[in-house]
Coordinates of C-alpha atoms in Angstrom, one line a residue:
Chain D
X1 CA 68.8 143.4 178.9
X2 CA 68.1 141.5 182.2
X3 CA 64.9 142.0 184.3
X4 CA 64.3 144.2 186.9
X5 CA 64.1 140.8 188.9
X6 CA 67.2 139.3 189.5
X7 CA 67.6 139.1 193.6
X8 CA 64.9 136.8 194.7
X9 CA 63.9 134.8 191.6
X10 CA 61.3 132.0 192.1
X11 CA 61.1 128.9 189.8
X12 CA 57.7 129.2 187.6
X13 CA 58.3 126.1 185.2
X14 CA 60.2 123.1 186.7
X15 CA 60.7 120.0 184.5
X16 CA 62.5 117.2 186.3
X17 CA 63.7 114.3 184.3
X18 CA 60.3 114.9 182.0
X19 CA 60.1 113.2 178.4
X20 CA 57.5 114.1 176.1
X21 CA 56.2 112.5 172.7
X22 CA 54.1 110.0 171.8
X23 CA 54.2 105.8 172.9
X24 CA 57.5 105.0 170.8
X25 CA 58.3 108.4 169.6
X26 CA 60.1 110.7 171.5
X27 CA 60.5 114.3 171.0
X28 CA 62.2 115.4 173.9
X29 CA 64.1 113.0 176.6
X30 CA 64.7 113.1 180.1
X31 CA 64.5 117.6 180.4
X32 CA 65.4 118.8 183.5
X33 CA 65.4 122.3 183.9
X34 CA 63.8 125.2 185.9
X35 CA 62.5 128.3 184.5
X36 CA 62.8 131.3 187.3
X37 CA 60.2 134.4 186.6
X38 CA 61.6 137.4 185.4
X39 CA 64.3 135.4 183.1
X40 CA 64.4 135.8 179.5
X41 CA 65.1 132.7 177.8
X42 CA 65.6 132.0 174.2
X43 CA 65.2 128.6 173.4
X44 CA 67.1 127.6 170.1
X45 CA 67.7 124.4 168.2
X46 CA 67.6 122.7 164.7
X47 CA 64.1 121.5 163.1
X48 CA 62.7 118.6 165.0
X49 CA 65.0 119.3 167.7
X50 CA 61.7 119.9 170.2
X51 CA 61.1 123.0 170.4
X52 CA 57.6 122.9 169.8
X53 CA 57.4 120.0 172.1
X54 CA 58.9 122.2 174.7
X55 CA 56.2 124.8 173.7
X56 CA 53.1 122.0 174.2
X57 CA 54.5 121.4 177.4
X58 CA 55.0 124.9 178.8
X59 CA 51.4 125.3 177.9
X60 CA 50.2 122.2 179.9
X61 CA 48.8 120.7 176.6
X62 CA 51.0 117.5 176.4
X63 CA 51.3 115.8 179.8
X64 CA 55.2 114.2 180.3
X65 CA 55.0 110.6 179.8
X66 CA 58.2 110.0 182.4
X67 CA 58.8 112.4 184.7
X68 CA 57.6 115.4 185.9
X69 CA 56.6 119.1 185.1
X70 CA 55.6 121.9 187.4
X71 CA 54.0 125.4 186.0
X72 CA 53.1 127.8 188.9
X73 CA 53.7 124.7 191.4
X74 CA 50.8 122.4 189.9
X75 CA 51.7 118.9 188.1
X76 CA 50.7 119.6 184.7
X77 CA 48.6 117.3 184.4
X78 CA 46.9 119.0 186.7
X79 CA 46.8 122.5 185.6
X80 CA 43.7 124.5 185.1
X81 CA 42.1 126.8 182.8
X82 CA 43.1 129.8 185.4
X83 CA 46.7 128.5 185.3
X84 CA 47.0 128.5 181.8
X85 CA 45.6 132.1 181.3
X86 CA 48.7 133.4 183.1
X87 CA 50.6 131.9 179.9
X88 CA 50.6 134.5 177.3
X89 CA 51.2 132.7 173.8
X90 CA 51.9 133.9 170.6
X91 CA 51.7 130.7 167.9
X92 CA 54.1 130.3 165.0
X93 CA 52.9 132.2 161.8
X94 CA 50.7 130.2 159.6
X95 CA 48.9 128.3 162.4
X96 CA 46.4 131.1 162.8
X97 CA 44.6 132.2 159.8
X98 CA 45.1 135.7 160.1
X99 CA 42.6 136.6 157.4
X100 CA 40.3 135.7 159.6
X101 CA 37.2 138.1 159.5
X102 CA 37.5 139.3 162.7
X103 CA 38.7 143.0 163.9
X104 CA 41.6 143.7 166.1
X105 CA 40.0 144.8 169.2
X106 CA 37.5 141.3 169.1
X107 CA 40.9 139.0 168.3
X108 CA 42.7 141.1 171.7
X109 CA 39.7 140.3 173.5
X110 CA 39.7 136.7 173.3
X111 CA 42.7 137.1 175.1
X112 CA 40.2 137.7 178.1
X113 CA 37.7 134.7 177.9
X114 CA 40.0 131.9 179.4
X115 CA 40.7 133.9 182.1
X116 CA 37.2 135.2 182.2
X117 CA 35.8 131.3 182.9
X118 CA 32.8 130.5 181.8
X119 CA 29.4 131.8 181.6
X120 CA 30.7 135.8 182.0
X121 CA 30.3 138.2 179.6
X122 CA 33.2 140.7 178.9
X123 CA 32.5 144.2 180.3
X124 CA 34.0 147.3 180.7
X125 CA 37.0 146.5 183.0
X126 CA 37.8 143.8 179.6
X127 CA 37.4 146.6 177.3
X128 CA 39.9 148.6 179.0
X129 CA 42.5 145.7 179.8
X130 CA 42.9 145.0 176.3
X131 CA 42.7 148.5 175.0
X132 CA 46.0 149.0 177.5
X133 CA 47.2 145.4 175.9
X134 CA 47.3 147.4 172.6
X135 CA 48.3 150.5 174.0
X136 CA 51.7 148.6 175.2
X137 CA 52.1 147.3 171.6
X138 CA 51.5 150.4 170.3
X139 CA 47.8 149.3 168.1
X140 CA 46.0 151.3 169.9
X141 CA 44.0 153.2 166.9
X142 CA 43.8 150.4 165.3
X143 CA 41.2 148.7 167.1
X144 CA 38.5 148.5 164.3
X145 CA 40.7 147.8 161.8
X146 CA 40.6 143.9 160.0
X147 CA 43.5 141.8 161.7
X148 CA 43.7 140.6 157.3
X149 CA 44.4 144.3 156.4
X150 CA 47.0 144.5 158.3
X151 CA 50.9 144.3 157.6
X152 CA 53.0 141.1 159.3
X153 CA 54.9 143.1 162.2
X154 CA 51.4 144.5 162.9
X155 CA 49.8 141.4 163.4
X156 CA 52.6 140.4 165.9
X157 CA 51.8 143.1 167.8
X158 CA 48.3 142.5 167.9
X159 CA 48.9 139.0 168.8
X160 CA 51.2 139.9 171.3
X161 CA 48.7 142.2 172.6
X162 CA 45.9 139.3 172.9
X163 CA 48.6 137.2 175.3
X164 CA 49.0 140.5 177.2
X165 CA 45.2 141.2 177.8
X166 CA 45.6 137.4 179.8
X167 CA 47.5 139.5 182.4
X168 CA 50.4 136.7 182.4
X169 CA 53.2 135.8 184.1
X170 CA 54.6 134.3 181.4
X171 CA 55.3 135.3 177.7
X172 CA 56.2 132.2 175.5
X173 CA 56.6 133.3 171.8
X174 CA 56.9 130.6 168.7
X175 CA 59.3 132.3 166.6
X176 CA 57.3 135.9 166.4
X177 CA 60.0 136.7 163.7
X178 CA 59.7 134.4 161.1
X179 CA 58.6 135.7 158.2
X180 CA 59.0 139.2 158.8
X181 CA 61.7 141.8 157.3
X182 CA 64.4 142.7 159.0
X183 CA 63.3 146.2 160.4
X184 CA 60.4 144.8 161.6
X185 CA 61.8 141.7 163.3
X186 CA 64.3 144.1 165.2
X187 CA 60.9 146.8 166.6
X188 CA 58.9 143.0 167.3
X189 CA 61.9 141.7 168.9
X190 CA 62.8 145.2 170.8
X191 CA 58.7 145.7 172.2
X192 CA 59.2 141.8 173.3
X193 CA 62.2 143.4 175.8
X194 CA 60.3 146.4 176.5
X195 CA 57.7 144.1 177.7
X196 CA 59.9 141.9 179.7
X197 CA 61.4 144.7 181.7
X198 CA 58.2 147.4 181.8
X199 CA 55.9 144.4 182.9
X200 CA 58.5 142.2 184.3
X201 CA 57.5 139.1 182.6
X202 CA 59.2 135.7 182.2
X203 CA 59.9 135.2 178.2
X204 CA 60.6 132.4 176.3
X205 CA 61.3 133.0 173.3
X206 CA 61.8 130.4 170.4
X207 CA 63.5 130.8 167.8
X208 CA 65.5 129.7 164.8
X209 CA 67.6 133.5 164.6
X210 CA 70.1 133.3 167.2
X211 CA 71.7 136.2 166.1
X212 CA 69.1 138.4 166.3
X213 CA 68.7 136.9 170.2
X214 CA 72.0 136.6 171.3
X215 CA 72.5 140.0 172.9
X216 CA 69.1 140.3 174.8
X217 CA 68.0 136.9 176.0
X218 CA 69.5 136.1 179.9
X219 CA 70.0 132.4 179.0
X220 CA 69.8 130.3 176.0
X221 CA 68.6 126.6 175.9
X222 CA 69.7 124.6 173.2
X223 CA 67.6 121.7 172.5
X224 CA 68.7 118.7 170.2
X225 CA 65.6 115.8 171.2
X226 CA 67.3 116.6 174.7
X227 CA 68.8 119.8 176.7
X228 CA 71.9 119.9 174.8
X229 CA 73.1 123.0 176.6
X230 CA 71.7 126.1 178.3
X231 CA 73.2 129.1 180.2
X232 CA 74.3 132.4 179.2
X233 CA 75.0 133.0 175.1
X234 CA 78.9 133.0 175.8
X235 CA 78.3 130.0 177.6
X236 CA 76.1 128.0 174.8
X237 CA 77.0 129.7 171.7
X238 CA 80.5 127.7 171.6
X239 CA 81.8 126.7 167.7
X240 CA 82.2 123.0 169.3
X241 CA 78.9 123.0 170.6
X242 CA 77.1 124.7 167.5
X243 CA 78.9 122.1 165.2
X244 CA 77.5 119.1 167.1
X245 CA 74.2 120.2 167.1
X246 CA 73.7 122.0 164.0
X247 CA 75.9 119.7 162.5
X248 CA 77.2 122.4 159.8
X249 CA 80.7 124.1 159.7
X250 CA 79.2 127.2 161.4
X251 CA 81.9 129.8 162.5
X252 CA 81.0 133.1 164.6
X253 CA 82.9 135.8 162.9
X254 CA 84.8 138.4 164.7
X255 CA 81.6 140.9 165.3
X256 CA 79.6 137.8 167.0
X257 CA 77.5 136.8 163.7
X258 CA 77.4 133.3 164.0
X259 CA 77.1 132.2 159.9
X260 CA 77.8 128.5 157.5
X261 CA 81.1 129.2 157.0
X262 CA 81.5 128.8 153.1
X263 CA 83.6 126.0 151.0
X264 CA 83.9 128.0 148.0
X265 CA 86.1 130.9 149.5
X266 CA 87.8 128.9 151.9
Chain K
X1 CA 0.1 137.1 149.0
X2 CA -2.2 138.5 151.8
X3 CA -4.6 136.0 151.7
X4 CA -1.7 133.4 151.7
X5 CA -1.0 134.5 155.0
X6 CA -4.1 133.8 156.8
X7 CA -4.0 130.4 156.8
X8 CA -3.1 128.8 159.3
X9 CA -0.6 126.0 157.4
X10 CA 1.0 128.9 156.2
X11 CA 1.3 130.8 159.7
X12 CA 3.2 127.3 160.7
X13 CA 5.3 127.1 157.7
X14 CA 6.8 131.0 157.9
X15 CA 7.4 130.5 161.5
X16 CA 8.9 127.0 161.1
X17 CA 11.3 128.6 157.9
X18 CA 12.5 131.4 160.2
X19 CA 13.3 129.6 163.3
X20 CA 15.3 127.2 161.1
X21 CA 16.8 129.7 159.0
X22 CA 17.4 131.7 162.0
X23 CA 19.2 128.5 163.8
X24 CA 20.9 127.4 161.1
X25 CA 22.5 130.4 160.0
X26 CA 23.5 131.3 163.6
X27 CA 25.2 127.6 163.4
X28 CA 27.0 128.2 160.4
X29 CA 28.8 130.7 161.7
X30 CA 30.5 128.3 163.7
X31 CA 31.1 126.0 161.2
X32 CA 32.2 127.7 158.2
X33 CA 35.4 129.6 160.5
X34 CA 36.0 126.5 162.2
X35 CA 36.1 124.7 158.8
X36 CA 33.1 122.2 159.6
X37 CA 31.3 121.9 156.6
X38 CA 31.8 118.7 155.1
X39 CA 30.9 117.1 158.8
X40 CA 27.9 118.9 159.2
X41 CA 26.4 117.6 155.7
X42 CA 27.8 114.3 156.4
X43 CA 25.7 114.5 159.9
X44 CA 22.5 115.3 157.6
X45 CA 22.9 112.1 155.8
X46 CA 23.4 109.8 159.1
X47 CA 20.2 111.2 160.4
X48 CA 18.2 110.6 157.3
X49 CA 19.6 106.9 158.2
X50 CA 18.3 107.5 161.7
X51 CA 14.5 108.5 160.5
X52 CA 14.7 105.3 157.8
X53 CA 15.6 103.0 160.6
X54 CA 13.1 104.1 163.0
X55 CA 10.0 104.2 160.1
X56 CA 11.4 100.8 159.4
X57 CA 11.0 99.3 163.0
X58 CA 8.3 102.1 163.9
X59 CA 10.1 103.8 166.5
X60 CA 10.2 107.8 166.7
X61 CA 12.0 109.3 164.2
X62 CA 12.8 112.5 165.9
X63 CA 14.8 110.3 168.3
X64 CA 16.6 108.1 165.9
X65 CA 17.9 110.9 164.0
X66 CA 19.2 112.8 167.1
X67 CA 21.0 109.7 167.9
X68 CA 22.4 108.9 164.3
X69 CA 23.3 112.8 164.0
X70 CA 25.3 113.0 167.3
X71 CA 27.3 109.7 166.8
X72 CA 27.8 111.1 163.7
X73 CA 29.4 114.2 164.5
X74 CA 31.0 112.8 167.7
X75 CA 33.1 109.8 165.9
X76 CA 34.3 113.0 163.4
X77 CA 34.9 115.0 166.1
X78 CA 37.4 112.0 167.7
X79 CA 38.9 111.4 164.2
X80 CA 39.8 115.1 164.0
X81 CA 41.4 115.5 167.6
X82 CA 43.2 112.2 167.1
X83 CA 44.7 113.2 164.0
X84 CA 45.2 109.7 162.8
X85 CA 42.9 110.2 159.5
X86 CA 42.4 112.8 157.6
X87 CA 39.0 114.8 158.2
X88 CA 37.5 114.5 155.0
X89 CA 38.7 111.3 154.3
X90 CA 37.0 109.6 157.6
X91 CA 33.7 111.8 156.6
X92 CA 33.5 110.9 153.7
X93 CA 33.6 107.1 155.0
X94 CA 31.0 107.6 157.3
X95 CA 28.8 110.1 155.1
X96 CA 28.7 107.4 152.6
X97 CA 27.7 104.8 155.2
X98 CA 25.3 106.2 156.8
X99 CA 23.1 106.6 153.2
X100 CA 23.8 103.4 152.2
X101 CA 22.2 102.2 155.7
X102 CA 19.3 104.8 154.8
X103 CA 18.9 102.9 151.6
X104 CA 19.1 99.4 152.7
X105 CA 16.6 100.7 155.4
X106 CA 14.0 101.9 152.8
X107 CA 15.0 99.3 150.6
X108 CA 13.4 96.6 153.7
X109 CA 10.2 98.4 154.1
X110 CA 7.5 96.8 152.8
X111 CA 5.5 100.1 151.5
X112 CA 6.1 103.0 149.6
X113 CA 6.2 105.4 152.6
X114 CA 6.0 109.0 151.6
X115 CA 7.1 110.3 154.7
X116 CA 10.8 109.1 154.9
X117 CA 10.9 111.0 151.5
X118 CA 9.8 114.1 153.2
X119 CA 12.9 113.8 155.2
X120 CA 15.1 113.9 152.3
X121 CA 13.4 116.5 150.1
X122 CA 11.9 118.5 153.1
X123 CA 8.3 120.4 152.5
X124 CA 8.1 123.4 155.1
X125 CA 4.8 123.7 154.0
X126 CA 3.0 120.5 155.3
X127 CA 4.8 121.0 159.3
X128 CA 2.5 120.4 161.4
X129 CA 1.7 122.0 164.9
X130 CA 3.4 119.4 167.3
X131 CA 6.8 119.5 164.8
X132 CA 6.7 123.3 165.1
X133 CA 6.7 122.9 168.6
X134 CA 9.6 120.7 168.5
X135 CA 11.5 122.9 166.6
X136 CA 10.8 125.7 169.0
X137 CA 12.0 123.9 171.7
X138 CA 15.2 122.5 170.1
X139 CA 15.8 125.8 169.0
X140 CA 15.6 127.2 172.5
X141 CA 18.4 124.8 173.4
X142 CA 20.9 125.6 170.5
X143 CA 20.7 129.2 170.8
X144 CA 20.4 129.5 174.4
X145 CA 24.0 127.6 174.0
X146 CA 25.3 129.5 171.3
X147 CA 24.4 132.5 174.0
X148 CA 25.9 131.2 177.0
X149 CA 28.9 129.7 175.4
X150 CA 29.5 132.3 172.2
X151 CA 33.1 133.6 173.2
X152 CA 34.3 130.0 173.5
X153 CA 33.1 129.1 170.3
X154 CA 34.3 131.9 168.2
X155 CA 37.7 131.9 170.6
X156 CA 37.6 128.1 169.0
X157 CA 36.9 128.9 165.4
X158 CA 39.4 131.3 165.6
X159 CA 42.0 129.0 167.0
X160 CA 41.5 126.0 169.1
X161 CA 44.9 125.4 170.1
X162 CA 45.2 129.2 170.8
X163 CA 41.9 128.9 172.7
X164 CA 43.1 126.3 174.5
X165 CA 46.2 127.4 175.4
X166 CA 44.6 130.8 177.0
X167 CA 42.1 128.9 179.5
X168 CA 39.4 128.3 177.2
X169 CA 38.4 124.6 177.5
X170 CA 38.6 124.1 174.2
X171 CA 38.1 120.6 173.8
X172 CA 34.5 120.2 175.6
X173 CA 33.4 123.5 173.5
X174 CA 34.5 121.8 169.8
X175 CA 32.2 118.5 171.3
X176 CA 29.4 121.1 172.3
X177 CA 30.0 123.2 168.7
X178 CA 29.7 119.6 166.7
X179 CA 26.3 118.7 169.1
X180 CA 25.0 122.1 168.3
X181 CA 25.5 121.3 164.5
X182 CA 23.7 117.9 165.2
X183 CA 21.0 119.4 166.4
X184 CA 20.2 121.5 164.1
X185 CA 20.0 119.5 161.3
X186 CA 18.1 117.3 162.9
X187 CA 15.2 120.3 163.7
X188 CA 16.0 121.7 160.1
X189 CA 15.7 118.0 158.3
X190 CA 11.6 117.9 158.2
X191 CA 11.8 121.3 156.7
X192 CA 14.3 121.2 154.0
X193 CA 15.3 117.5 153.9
X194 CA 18.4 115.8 154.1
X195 CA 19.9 116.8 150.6
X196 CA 19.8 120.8 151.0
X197 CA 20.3 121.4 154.9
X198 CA 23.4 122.4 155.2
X199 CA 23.5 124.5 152.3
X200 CA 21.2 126.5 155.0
X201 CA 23.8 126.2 157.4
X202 CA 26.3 127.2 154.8
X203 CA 25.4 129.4 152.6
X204 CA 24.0 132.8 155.0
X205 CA 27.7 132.6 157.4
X206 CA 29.6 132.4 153.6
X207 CA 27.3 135.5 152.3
X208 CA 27.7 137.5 155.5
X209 CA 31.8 136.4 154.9
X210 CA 32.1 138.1 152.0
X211 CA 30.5 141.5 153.5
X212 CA 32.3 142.4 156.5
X213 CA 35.7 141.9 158.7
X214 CA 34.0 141.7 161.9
X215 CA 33.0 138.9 164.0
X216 CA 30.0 140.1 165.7
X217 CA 29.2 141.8 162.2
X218 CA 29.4 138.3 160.3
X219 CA 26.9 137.1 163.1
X220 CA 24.2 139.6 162.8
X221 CA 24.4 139.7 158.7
X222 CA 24.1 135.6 158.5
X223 CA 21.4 135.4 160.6
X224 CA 19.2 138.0 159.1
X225 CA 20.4 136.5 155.4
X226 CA 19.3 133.3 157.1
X227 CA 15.9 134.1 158.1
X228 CA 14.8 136.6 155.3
X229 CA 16.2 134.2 152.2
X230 CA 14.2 131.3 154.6
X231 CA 10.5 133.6 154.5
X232 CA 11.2 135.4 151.1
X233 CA 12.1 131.7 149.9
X234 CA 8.5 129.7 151.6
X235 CA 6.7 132.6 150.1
X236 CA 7.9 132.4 146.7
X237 CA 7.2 128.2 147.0
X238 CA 3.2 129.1 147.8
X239 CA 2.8 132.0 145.6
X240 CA 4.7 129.7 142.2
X241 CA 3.7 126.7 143.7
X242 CA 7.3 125.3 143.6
X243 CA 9.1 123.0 146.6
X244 CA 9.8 124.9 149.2
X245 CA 13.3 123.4 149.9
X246 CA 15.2 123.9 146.7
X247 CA 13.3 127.7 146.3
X248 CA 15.0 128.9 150.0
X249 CA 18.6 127.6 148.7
X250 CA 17.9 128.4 145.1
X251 CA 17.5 131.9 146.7
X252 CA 20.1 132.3 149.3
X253 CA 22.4 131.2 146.3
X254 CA 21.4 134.2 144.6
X255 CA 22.1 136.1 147.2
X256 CA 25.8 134.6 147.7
X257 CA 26.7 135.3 144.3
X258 CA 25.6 139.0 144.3
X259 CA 27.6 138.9 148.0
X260 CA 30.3 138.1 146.1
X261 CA 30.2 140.5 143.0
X262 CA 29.4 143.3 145.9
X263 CA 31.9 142.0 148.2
X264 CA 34.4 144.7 149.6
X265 CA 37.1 142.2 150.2
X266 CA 37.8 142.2 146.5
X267 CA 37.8 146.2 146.3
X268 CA 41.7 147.4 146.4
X269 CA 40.9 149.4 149.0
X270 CA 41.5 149.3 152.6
X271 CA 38.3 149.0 155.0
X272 CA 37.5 149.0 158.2
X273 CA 35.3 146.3 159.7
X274 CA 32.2 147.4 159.0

């Protein structure tokens, strides 16, 4: 479960008292916290808690508006096209439309044109780097294929595959499970750690399924408008601090599941 | 038909309906995946407001309705990133606007003028030399961008935020994709007027939609939609001696429809892209 780097881990993502929101609204107060590469982090929380703030920021599109936040070493506000290409992303499901006519060798591909720049055309050595993107997702006779025709897990992967063609240091996922059965979100979730310790990338993974989480992430943070907690699962996943945040009567049963306990049999 | 097309007016016009269809196919593209429609026809109207204002106070049309067009699609542009209005709500407010300034500008002339009609009903058919070479040259300019920038504008349509998020500067690509769009229906307005441009922006991207799965595909089918419905559409106007504007949509329309009945997309079975 952890990386291949552990001994001499280097902070990637530092955020040092940083708030982030809008004039009057804020969705996540005074964060401090360093991300080192090589971790994988699952960040959890209740809706609205700011997770997808926490995602904006990561990705240098929402500038803190006290404090400050440090991705590679540059003030985000700060950060440049060639920065950002080193952050793979994989959106929530239903932001992109995935019936979209386009096929799934063109949608890995745009994976290369940030990191491209401007004014080059892809060639050969693009070709290749995403063809090895979807040959580590395992899409790789599938590259003429409609992204529309195919199933949900497969689209993951092929989205997964368009953050990998960036060649990034960082992997930041928006709930890649949601809305996918069971099976599947076990083989996305398993190729996410194969990735994480074949390629040694830093992962963030948000998510609303700590269960399925719990047992492969290094650290969980647990965000409630604010860094409620963060450190290893045994560490975070406490019934006192689940209660306050989730604010439900959740109980973690005796194989780890953490459930809503339920008033009619109790 | 042959002797039609050794005269010289009619030389002009062919050229003048494929470089527009051409251009505004290739456009459309753009705008139908990145969901632009309703701002590109409100840009038509704002630059029919432009060429009324500028036969009123006798400055150049051209001019006025490359300005009107681009403040046009700028202002929606803003209203979209800020997310403060709804898109079609804030077009809709300036698309109505604009054509009421058009007609309060017509409404001050003193003279009938038949010209600032041909702007709103188009007539490929009477373009003269120096607007053909106007058109060339604009059209230069759009598709030389369209070719220098075209993997940040379909990375864009696909997903801006995505786009964005990967190193793509998405933001300064949606303002170039909305002055492209400008553009073009400014060059496109003399030929087909105000009222049916976009549906030559629209209709060849939604045809070539309904046919294939593949971006580069989609390209390549609108544009030669585009420019064959354009010709096949100014050659039907000369030989039934109809307007030349509602026979090139009349016919692309056709064209959709029978996209649609032959569509693949609506076959059960699985395809690839092409």
């Amino acid at each position: 479960m952890s990386s291949l780097v552990s001994a001499s881990r280097q902070p990637i993502i530092r955020f040092d008292h940083a708030s982030f929101g809008f004039p009057g609204v804020i969705a996540l107060k005074d964060l401090t916290l360093t991300i080192d590469a090589g971790e994988f982090v699952g960040v959890i929380g209740p809706n609205g808690s700011g997770k997808t703030t926490l995602c904006k920021a990561v990705l240098g599109l929402m500038a803190p508006l006290e404090g400050h936040l440090h991705i590679f070493d540059c003030a985000c506000e700060e950060l440049r096209c060639h920065h950002r290409a080193k952050i793979g992303y994989l959106p929530q499901k239903g932001v992109v439309d995935r019936n979209f006519p386009v096929t799934v060798l063109e949608t890995v591909m745009m994976g290369r044109y940030g990191a491209m720049g401007l004014f080059k055309r892809p060639g050969a050595a693009d070709r290749k780097i995403a063809m090895e993107a979807l040959a580590h997702v395992g899409m790789e006779g599938h590259t003429d294929t409609a992204l529309g025709h195919l199933s949900g897990g497969q689209q993951q992967r092929v989205f997964i595959a368009r953050a990998l063609a960036q060649q990034p240091q960082v992997l930041l996922l928006d709930e890649p499970t949601t809305g996918l059965d069971i099976t599947t979100q076990h083989n996305v979730l398993e190729l996410i750690e194969h990735l994480h310790q074949e390629l040694g990338l830093t992962v963030l993974l948000v998510t609303h399924d700590i269960n399925m989480i719990r047992a492969r992430v290094d650290r969980l943070i647990l965000l409630k408008t604010r860094l409620y907690a963060a450190g290893p699962p045994t560490d975070v996943l406490r019934p006192d601090i689940l209660r306050d945040v989730y604010g439900k009567d959740l109980v973690i049963t005796d194989n780890d599941l953490i459930i809503v306990e339920d008033y009619h049999h109790h | 038909m042959l002797d039609l097309l050794t005269y010289d007016f009619m030389q002009r016009s062919l050229l003048a309906a494929a470089l527009v269809g051409g251009l505004c196919s290739l456009i459309g593209v753009f705008v139908v995946l990145r969901g632009l429609a309703f701002v590109g026809a409100g840009t038509a109207h704002a630059a029919f407001a432009g060429v009324a204002l500028a036969y009123l106070m006798g400055w150049p049309p051209l001019l006025l309705a490359i300005l009107f067009g681009l403040v046009t699609v700028w202002i929606s542009g803003w209203v979209e990133e800020k997310g403060t209005m709804k898109l079609d709500v804030s077009i809709g407010i300036l698309y109505t606007t604009t054509m009421a300034l058009a007609i309060l500008f017509i409404g001050l002339m003193k003279t009938y003028n038949a010209e600032v009609y041909g702007y709103l009903f188009g007539n490929v058919l009477s373009v003269t030399p120096e607007e053909l070479r106007t058109i060339a040259g604009l059209s230069v300019v759009v598709v030389g961008s369209i070719l220098l920038f075209s993997k940040e504008l379909y990375s864009i349509a696909f997903d801006q935020e995505m786009a964005e998020a990967s190193g793509v500067p998405a933001r300064r690509m949606f303002f170039l994709l909305l002055t492209l769009v400008a553009l073009t229906v400014v060059v496109s307005l003399k030929t087909v007027g105000a009222i049916l441009v976009f549906a030559m922006v629209l209709i060849p991207a939604s045809t070539a939609y309904q046919l294939t799965h593949s971006l580069s595909t989609l390209t390549w089918y609108s544009l030669i939609i585009g420019i064959v419905c354009s010709v096949a559409g100014v050659l039907f106007s000369a030989l039934w001696d109809i307007p030349s504007g509602p026979a090139i949509v009349l016919l692309s329309t056709l064209v959709f429809f029978i996209s649609i009945v032959l569509s693949p997309k609506r076959s059960r079975r699985p395809l690839l892209a092409n």
